[in-house]
Structure formats: structure tokens, C-alpha cells
PDB file of C-alpha atoms in Angstrom:
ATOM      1  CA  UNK A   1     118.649  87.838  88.820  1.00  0.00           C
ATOM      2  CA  UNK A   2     121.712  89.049  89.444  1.00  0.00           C
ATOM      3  CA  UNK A   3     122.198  88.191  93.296  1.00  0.00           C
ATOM      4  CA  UNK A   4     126.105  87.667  94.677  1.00  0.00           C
ATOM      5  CA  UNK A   5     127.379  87.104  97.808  1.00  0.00           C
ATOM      6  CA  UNK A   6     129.241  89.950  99.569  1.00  0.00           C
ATOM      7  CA  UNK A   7     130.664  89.970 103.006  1.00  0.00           C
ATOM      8  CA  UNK A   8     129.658  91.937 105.406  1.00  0.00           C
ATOM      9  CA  UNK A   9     131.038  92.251 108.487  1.00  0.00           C
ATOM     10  CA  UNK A  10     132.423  88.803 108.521  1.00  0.00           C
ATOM     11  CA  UNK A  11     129.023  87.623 106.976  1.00  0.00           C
ATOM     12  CA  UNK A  12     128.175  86.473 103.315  1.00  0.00           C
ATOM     13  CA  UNK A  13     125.317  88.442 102.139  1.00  0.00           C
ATOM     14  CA  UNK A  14     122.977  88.151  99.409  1.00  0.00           C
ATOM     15  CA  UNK A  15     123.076  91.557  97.704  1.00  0.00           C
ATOM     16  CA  UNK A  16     121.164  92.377  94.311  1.00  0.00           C
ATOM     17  CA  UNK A  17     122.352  95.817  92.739  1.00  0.00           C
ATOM     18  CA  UNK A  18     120.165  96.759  89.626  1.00  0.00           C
ATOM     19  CA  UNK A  19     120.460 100.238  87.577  1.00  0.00           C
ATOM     20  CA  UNK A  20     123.509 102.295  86.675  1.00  0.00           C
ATOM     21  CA  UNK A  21     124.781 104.646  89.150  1.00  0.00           C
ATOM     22  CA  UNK A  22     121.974 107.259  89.413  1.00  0.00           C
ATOM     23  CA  UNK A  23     122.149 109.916  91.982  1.00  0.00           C
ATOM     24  CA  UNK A  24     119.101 108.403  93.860  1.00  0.00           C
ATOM     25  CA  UNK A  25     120.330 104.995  95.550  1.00  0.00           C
ATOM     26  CA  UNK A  26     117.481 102.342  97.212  1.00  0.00           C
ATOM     27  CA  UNK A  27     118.045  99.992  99.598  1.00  0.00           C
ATOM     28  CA  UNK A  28     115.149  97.204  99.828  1.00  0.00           C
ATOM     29  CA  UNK A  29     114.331  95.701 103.491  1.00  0.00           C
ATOM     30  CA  UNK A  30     112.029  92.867 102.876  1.00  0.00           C
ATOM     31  CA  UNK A  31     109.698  91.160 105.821  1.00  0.00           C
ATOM     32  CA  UNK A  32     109.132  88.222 107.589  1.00  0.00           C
ATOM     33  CA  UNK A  33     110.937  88.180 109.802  1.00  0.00           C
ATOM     34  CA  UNK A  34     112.589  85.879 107.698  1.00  0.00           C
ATOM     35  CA  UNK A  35     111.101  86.390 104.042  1.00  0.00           C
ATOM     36  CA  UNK A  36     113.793  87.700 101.631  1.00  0.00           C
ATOM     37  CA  UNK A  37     114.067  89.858  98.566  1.00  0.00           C
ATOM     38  CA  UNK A  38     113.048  87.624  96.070  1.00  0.00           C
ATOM     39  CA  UNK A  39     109.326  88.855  95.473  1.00  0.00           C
ATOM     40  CA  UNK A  40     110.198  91.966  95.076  1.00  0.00           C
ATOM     41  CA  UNK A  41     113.002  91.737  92.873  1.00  0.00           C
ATOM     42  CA  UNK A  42     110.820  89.827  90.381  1.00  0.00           C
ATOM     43  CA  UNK A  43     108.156  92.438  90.500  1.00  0.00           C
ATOM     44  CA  UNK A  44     110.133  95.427  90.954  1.00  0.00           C
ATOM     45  CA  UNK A  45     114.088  95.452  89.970  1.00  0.00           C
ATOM     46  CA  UNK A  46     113.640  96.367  86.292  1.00  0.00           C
ATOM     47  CA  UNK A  47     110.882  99.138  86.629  1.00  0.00           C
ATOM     48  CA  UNK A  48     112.536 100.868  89.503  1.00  0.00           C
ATOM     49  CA  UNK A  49     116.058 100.209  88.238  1.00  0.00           C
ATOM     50  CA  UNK A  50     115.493 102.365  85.511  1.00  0.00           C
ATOM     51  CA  UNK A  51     115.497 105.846  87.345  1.00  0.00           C
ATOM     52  CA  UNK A  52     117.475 104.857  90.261  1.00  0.00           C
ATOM     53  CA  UNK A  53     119.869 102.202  91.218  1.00  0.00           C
ATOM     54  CA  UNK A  54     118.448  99.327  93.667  1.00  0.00           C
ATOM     55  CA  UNK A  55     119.817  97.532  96.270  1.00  0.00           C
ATOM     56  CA  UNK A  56     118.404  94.048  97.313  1.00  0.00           C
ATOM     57  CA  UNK A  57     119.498  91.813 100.251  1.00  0.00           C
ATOM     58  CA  UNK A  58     118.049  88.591 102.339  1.00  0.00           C
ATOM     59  CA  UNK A  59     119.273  89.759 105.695  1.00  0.00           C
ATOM     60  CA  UNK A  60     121.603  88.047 108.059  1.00  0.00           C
ATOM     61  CA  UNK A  61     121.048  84.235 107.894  1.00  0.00           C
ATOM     62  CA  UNK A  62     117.870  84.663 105.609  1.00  0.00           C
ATOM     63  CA  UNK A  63     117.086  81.875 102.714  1.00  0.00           C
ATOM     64  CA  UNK A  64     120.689  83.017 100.371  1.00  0.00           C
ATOM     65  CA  UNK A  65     122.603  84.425 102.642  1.00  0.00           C
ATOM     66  CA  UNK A  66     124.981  82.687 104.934  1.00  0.00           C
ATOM     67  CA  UNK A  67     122.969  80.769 107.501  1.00  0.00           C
ATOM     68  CA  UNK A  68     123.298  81.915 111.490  1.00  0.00           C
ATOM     69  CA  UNK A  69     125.333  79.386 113.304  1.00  0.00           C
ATOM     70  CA  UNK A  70     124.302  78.037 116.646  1.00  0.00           C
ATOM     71  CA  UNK A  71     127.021  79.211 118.775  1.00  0.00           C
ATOM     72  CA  UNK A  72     126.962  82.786 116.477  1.00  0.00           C
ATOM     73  CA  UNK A  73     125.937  85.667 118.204  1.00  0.00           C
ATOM     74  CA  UNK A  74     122.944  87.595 116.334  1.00  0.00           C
ATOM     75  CA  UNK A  75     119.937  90.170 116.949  1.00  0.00           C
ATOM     76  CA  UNK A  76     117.701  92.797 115.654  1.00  0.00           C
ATOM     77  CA  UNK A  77     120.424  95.281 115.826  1.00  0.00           C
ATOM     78  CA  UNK A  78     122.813  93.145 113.457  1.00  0.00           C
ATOM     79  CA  UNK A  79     120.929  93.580 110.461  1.00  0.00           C
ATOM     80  CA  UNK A  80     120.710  97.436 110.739  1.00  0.00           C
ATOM     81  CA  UNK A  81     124.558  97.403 111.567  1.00  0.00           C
ATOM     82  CA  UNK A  82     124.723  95.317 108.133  1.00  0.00           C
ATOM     83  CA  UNK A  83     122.847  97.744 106.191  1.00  0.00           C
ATOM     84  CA  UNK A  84     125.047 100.392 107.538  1.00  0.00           C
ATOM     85  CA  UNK A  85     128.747  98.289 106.546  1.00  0.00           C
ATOM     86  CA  UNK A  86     127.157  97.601 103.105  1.00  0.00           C
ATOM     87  CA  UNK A  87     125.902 101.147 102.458  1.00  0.00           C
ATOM     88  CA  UNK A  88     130.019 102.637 103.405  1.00  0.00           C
ATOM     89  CA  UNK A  89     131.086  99.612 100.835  1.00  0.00           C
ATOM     90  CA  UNK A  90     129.169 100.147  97.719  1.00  0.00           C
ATOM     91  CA  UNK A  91     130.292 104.107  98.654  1.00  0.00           C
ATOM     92  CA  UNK A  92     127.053 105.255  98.805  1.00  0.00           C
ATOM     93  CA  UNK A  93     126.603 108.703 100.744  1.00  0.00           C
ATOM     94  CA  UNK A  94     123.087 107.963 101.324  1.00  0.00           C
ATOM     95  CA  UNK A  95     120.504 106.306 100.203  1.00  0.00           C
ATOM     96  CA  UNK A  96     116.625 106.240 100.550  1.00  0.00           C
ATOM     97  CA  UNK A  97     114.703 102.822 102.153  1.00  0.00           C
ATOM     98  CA  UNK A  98     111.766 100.910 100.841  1.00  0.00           C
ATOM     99  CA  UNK A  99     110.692  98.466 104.116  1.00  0.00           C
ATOM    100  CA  UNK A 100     107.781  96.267 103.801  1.00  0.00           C
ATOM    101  CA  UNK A 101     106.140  94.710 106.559  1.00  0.00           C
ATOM    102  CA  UNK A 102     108.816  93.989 109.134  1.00  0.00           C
ATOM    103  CA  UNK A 103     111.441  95.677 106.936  1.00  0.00           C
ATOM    104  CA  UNK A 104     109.289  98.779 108.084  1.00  0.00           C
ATOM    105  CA  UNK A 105     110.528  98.304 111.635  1.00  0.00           C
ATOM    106  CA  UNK A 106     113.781  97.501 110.123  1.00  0.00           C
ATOM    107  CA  UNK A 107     113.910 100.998 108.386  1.00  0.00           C
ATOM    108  CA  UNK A 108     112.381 102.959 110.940  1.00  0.00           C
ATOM    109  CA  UNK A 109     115.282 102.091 113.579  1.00  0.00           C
ATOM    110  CA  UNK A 110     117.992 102.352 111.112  1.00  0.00           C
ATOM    111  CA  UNK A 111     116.538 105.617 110.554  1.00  0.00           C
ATOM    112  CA  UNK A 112     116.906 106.426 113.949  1.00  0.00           C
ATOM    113  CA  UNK A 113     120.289 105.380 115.002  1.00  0.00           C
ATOM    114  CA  UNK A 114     122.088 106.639 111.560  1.00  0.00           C
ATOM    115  CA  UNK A 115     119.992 108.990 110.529  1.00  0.00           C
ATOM    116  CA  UNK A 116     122.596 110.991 107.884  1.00  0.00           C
ATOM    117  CA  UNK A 117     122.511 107.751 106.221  1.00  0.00           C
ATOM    118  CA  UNK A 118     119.203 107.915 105.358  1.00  0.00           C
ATOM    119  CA  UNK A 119     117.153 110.354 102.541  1.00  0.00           C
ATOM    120  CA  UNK A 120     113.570 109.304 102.408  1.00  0.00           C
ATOM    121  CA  UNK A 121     112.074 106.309 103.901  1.00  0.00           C
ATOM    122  CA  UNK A 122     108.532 104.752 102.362  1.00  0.00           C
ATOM    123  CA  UNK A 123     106.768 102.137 104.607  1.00  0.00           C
ATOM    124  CA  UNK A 124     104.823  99.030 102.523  1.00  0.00           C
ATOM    125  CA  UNK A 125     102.585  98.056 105.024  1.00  0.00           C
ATOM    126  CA  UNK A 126     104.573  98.224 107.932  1.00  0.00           C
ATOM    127  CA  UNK A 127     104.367  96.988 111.408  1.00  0.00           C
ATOM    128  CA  UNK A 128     105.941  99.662 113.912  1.00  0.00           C
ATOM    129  CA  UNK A 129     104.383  97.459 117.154  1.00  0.00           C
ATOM    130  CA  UNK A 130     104.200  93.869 116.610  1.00  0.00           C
ATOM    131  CA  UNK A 131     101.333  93.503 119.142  1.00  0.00           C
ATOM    132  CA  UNK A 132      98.838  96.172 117.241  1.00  0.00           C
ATOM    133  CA  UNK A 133      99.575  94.203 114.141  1.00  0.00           C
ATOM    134  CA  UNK A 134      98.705  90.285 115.401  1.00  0.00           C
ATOM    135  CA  UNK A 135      95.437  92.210 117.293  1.00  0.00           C
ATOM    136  CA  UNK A 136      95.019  93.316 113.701  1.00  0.00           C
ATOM    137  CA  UNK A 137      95.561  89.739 112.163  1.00  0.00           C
ATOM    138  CA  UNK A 138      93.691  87.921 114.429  1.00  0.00           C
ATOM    139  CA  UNK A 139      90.835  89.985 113.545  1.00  0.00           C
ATOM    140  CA  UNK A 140      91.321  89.595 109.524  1.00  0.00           C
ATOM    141  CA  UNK A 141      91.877  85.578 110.531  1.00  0.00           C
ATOM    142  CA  UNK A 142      88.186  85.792 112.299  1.00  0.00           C
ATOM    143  CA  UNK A 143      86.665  87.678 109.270  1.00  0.00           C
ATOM    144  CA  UNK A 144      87.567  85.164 107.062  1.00  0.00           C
ATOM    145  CA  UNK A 145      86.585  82.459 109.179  1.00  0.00           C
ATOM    146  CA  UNK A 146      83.304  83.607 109.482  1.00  0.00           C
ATOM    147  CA  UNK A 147      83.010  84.010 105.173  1.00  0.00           C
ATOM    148  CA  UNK A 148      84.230  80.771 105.122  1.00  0.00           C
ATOM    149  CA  UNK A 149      81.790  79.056 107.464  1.00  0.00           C
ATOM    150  CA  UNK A 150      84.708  77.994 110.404  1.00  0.00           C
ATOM    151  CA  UNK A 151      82.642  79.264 113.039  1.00  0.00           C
ATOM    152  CA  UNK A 152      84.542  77.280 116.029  1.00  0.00           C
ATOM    153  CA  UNK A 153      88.060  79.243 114.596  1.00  0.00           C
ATOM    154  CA  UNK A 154      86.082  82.305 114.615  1.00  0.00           C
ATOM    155  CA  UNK A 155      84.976  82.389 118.042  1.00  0.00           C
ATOM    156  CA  UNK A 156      88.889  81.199 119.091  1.00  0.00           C
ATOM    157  CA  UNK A 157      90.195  84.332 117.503  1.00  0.00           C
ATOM    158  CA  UNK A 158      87.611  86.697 119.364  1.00  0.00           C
ATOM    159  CA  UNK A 159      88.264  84.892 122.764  1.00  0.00           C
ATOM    160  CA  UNK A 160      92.220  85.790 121.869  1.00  0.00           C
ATOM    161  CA  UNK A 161      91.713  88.838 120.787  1.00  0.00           C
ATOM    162  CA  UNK A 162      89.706  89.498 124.437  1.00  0.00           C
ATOM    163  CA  UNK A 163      92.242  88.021 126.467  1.00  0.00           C
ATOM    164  CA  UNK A 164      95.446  89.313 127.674  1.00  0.00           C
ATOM    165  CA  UNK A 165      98.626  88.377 126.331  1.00  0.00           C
ATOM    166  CA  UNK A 166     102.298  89.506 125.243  1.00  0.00           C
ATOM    167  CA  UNK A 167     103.154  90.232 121.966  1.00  0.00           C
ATOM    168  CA  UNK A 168     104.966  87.026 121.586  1.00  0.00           C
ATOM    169  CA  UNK A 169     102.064  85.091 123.305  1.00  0.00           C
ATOM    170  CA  UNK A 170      99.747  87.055 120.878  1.00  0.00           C
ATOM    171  CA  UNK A 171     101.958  86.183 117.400  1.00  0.00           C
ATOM    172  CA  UNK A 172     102.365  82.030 118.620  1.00  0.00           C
ATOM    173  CA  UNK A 173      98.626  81.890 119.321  1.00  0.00           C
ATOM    174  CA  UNK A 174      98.066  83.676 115.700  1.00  0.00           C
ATOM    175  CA  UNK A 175     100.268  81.391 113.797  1.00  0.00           C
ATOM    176  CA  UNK A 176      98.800  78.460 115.390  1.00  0.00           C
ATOM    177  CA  UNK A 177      95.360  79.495 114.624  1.00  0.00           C
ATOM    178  CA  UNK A 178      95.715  81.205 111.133  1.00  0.00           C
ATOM    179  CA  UNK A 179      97.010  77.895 110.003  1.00  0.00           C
ATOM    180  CA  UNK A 180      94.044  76.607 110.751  1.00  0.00           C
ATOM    181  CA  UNK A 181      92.537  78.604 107.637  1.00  0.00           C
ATOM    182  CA  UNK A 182      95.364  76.098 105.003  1.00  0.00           C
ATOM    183  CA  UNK A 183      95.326  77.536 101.879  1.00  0.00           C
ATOM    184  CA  UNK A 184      93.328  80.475 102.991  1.00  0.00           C
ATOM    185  CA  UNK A 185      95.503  81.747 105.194  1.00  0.00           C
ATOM    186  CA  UNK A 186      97.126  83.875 101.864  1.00  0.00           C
ATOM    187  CA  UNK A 187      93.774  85.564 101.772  1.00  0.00           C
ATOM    188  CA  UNK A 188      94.567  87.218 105.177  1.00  0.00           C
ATOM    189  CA  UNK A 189      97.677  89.316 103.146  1.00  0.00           C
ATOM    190  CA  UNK A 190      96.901  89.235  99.265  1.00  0.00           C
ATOM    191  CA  UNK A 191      93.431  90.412  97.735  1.00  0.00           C
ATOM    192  CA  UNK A 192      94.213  90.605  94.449  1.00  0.00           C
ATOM    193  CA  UNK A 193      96.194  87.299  92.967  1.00  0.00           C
ATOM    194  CA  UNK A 194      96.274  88.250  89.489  1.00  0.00           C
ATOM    195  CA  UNK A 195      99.680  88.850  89.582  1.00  0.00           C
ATOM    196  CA  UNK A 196     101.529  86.064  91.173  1.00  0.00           C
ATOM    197  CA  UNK A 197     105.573  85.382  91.804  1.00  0.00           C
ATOM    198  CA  UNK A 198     107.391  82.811  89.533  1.00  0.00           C
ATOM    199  CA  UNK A 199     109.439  80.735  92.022  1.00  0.00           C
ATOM    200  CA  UNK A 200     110.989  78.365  89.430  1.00  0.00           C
ATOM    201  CA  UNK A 201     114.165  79.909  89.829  1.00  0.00           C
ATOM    202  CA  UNK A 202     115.199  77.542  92.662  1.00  0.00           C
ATOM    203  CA  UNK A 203     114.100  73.930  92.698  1.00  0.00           C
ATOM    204  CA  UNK A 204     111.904  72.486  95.692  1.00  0.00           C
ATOM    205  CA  UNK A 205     114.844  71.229  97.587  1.00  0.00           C
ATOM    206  CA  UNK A 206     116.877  74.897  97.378  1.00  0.00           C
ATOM    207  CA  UNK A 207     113.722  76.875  98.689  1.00  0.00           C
ATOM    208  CA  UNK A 208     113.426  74.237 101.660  1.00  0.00           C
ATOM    209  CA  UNK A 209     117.071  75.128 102.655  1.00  0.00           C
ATOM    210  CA  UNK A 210     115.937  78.642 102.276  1.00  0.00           C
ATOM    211  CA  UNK A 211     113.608  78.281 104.541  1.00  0.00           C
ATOM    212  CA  UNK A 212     115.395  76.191 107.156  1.00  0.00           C
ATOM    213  CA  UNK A 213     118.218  79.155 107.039  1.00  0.00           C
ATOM    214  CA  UNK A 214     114.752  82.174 107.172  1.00  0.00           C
ATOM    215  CA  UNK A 215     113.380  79.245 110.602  1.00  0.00           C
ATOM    216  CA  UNK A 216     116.774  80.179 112.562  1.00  0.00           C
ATOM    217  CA  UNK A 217     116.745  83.798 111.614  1.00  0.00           C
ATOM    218  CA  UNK A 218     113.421  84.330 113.358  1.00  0.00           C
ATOM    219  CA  UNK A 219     113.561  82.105 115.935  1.00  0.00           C
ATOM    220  CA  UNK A 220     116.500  83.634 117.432  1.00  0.00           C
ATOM    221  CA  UNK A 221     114.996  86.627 116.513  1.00  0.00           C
ATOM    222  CA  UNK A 222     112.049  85.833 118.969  1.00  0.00           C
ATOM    223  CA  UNK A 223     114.428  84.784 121.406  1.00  0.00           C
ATOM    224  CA  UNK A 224     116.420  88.063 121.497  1.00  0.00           C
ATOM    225  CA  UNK A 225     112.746  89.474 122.214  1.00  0.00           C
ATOM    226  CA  UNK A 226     113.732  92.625 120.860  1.00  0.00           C
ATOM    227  CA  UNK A 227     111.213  92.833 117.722  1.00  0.00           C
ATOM    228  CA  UNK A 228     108.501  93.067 120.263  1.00  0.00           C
ATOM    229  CA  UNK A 229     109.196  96.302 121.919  1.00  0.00           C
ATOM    230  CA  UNK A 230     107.240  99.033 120.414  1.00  0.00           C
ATOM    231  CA  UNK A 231     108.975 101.594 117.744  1.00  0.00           C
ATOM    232  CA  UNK A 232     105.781 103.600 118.010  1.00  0.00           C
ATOM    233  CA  UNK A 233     107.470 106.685 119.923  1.00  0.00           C
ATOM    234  CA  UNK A 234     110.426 106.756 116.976  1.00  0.00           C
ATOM    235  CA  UNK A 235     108.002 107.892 114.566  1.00  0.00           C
ATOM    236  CA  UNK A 236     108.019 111.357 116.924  1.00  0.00           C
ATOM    237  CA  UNK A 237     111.959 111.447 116.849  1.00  0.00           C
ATOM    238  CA  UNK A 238     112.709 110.602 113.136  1.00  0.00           C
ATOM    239  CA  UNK A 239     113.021 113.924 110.788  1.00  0.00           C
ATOM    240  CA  UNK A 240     113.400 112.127 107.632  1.00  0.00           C
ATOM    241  CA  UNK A 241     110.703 112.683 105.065  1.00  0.00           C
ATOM    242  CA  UNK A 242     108.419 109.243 105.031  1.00  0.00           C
ATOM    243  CA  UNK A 243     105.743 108.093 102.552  1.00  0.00           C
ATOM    244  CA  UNK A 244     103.333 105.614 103.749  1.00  0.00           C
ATOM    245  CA  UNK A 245     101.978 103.197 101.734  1.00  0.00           C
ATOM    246  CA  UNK A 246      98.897 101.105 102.232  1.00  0.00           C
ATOM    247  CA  UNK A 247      96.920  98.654 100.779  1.00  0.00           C
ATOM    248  CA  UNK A 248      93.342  99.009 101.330  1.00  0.00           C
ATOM    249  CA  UNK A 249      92.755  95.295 102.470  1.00  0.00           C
ATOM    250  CA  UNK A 250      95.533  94.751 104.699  1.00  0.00           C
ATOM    251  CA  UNK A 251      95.283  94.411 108.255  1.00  0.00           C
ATOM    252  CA  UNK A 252      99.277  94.881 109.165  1.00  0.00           C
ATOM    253  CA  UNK A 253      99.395  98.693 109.633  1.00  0.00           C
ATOM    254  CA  UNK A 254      96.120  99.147 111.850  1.00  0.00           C
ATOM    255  CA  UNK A 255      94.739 102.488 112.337  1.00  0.00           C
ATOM    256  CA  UNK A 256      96.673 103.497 115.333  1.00  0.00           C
ATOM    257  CA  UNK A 257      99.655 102.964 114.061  1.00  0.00           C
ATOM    258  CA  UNK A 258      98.834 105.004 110.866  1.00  0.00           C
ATOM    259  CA  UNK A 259      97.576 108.018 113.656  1.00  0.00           C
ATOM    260  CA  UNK A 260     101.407 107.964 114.955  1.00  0.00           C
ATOM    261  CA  UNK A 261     103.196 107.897 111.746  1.00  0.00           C
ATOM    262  CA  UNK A 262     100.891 111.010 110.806  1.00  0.00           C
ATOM    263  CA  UNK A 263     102.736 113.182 114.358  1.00  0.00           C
ATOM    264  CA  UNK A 264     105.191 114.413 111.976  1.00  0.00           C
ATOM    265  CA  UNK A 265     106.309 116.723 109.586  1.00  0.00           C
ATOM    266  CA  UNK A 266     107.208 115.635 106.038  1.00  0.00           C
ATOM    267  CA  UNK A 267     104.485 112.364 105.864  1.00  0.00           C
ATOM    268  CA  UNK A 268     102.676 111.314 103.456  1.00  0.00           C
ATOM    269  CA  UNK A 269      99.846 108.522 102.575  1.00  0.00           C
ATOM    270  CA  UNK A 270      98.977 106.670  99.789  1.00  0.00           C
ATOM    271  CA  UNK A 271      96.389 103.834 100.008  1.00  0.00           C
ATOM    272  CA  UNK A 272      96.194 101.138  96.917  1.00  0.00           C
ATOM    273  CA  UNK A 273      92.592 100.048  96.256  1.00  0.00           C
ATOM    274  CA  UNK A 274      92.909  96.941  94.557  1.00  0.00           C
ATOM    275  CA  UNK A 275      95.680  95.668  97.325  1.00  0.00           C
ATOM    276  CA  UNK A 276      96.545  93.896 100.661  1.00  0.00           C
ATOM    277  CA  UNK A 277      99.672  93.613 102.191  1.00  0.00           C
ATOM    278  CA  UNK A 278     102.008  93.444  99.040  1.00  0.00           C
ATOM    279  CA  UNK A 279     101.187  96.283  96.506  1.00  0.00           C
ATOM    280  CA  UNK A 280     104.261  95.885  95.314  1.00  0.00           C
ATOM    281  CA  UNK A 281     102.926  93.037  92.945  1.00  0.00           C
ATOM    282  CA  UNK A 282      99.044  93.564  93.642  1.00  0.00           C
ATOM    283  CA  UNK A 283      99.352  96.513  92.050  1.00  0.00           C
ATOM    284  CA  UNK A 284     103.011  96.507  90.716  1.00  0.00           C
ATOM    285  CA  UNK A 285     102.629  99.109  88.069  1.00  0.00           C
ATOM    286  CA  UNK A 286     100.773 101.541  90.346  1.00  0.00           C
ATOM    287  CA  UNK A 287     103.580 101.237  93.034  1.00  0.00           C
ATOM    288  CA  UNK A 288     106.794 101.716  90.330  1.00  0.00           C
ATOM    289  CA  UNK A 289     105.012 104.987  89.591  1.00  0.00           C
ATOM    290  CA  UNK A 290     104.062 106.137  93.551  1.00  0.00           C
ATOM    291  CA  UNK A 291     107.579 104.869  94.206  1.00  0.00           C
ATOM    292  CA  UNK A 292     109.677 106.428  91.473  1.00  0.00           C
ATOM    293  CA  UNK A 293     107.687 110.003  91.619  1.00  0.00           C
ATOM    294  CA  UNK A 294     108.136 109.853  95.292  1.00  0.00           C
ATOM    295  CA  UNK A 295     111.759 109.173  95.334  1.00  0.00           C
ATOM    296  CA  UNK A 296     113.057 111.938  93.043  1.00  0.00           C
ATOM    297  CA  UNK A 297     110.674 114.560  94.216  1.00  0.00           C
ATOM    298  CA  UNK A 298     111.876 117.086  96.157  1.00  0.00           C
ATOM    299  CA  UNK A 299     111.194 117.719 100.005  1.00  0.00           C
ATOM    300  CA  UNK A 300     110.391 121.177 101.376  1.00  0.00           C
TER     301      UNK A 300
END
């Protein structure tokens, strides 16, 4: 890989760039909060580097990036405003987003407070409304309870799921009781593991700091409270063309947030069959090609 630090306003960031300078320039916003770029680099940098040039980063704080001090101010907002200062430094007039998962919410609000920054946007299984997507886990953690004979975690996640909560309540009661699954809880994202990740890269003890650094990131972003205010009524406001992308087995985008991405001119769907949450290595080839066609099509 060829990661590098770069600072941002008065932050070290860790920025991949792969592909010459081709007119069509891709910024990557990868979930979590507090996952980075890594997974998708190794699936995706050299097929989609070859007809465009892509942009990586682990946001603000996030595993290779400088980690958030304590007494450091930071919030939702910061990373956009990052994206934005890195975009004017690599002189890039515009550029198109990929966000997956929480990058989607990422991408949809840059998209709405700079919009001339942005060309296209495509959503990989996005949340837009953090509450709609735990309902939507806690009912894919109950399913596969029930397959998996964990009948008392079964009826936990239905009582949830009937109660009344806040989004935050909602996501701490999920964590607490997807765990509950071990190493099952992967089978609440992935569906097809054919095609996994090759973390070797770091050793054991450089992926722990990375995750310490990703721990503060979303903790403070769950603090700030701001990732669990709906972004529902942006996808009415934003003119940029979108392309929606959805695995067929992943409970993140739920139906009625697909219904509000579809109020608006310039949309477009694509499901993958064989995928959960992460087509982007589930079916890796599949997305390159959805991905690349999309991206230097034209828009009406």
C-alpha cells in the first residue's frame, strides 16, 4: 500500500492516492464509525485505479491517522471539513464519493454543505438514520439467533426491538446483545466469505493501537450525539446524481430508507445477489465493474 501521512488542517492524515491523474477523481469514506480504508484498498485500489485515480483515508483519529487527543476538540462535522481541506490540496476541482456504511452519512452531508465539490455520489450500504439501521440489525441479530438455536437472545432482540428507545439506547443495547452471537456476529454483515481481507500487513500489536485510536474516534463521536440525528430529509435537498448500491443480505439500508433515497431525480439501484454489507469484496469484481461504468457515464 502506498498510505502517507498528510496534514490536514493541523491533523496527520492517512491518505492513499492510487492511479495517474485521470479526469475522474474518487474519494473513499469508509464506515464504522471508526473502521478505516484498509479493506477496501486491498480489494479495490488496483481495479478501480486503473480508470480513475483513488483517494483513500482513515478519518480523523481513525487506526493510522493521528489519534484524537483528550483535551482536542472533534465532531461529525470535522471529518467532512477534512475531506473538503484535502480535496483544495491535492487540487482537485471535484471529485465523485464512494461511502460505505457510515461513510454513506459521511457523503451524504458533505454533499450537502459543499455541494460544487461533489460529482456523483454511490452509497455501499449506507445508513442515512442510525435508528432505522440498529431496528434493522437487531432484527438480522434475532434471525440468526433463531438458525442458530439461541432462543433466550432471540426473544431479547424482539422485546428491544418492541420497546422504546433512542438511537443511542437502541445501538448500546445492539452491541451488547449481537456480541452475544461471538464469532457469528460476522454473519449479521458478510454472506459470502469466499473472499476474505489479508491483514498481515500490520502485526497484532499495530492493529490493537489501531483500534484503541478507531475506540476514541467513536466514542466521542457518540458523545457529540450528532451521528444520531436523521439525514433522511437531505436525500430531498441533494441534486447530485447518486447510485445506490445494495447487497441483497444486508440489513443496514432497510427499506425505508431505500423509499427516501428513491424521492429524487438522478438515482439509481443496484442490488448484489451473492452479498451483505460489503460487496466491495463479496462480490469485488462485480462492484469494480458497477463502480467504474457508473463513474464515467454520463448524467442527463
Amino acid at each position: 500500500m502506498n498510505g502517507k501521512l498528510i496534514e490536514v488542517r493541523g491533523k496527520k492524515l492517512y491518505v492513499e492516492i492510487h492511479g495517474e491523474n485521470h479526469n475522474n477523481a474518487v474519494l473513499y469514506l469508509h464506515g464504522g464509525p471508526g473502521e478505516s480504508c484498509y479493506d477496501f484498498s486491498y480489494h479495490q485500489a488496483k481495479k478501480l485505479s486503473a480508470s480513475m485515480k483513488l483517494i483513500l483515508i482513515d478519518q480523523r483519529g481513525v487506526c493510522r491517522s493521528e489519534l484524537i487527543q483528550e483535551n482536542e476538540s472533534f465532531g461529525l462535522d470535522d471529518i467532512i471539513h477534512d475531506c473538503e481541506a484535502l480535496r483544495k490540496q491535492l487540487g482537485i476541482k471535484q471529485w465523485s464519493l464512494i461511502g460505505h456504511s457510515f461513510g454513506g452519512f459521511l457523503a451524504l452531508k458533505y454533499a450537502f454543505l459543499f455541494p460544487l465539490s461533489i460529482e456523483k455520489i454511490i452509497f455501499e450500504g449506507p445508513t442515512f438514520d442510525f435508528k432505522l439501521t440498529t431496528l434493522g440489525l437487531l432484527k438480522k441479530t434475532a434471525k440468526i439467533a433463531e438458525n442458530h438455536g439461541y432462543f433466550n437472545l432471540k426473544s431479547q432482540c424482539i422485546s428491544v426491538l418492541e420497546s422504546v428507545m433512542s438511537a443511542k439506547e437502541l445501538e448500546e443495547v445492539y452491541q451488547e446483545l449481537s456480541s452475544q452471537l461471538g464469532e457469528r456476529r460476522m454473519e449479521i454483515y458478510t454472506f459470502n466469505f469466499k473472499n476474505p481481507t489479508d491483514y498481515s500487513l500490520y502485526s497484532q500489536e499495530e492493529w490493537d493501537q489501531f483500534d484503541y485510536n478507531a475506540e476514541i474516534h467513536y466514542n466521542r463521536l457518540k458523545d457529540e450525539g450528532e451521528i444520531y440525528k436523521t439525514l433522511l430529509p437531505l436525500l430531498r435537498k441533494i441534486e447530485t446524481p447518486m447510485l445506490l448500491l445494495l447487497g441483497k443480505h444486508d440489513p443496514v439500508t432497510c427499506e425505508k430508507q431505500i423509499q427516501e433515497f428513491n424521492n429524487g431525480k438522478d438515482r439509481n439501484i443496484y442490488v448484489f445477489e451473492n452479498s451483505g454489507h460489503t460487496p466491495h469484496y463479496e462480490e469485488a469484481n462485480v462492484f469494480t465493474n458497477v463502480v467504474t461504468d457508473y463513474i464515467h457515464s454520463r448524467v442527463n
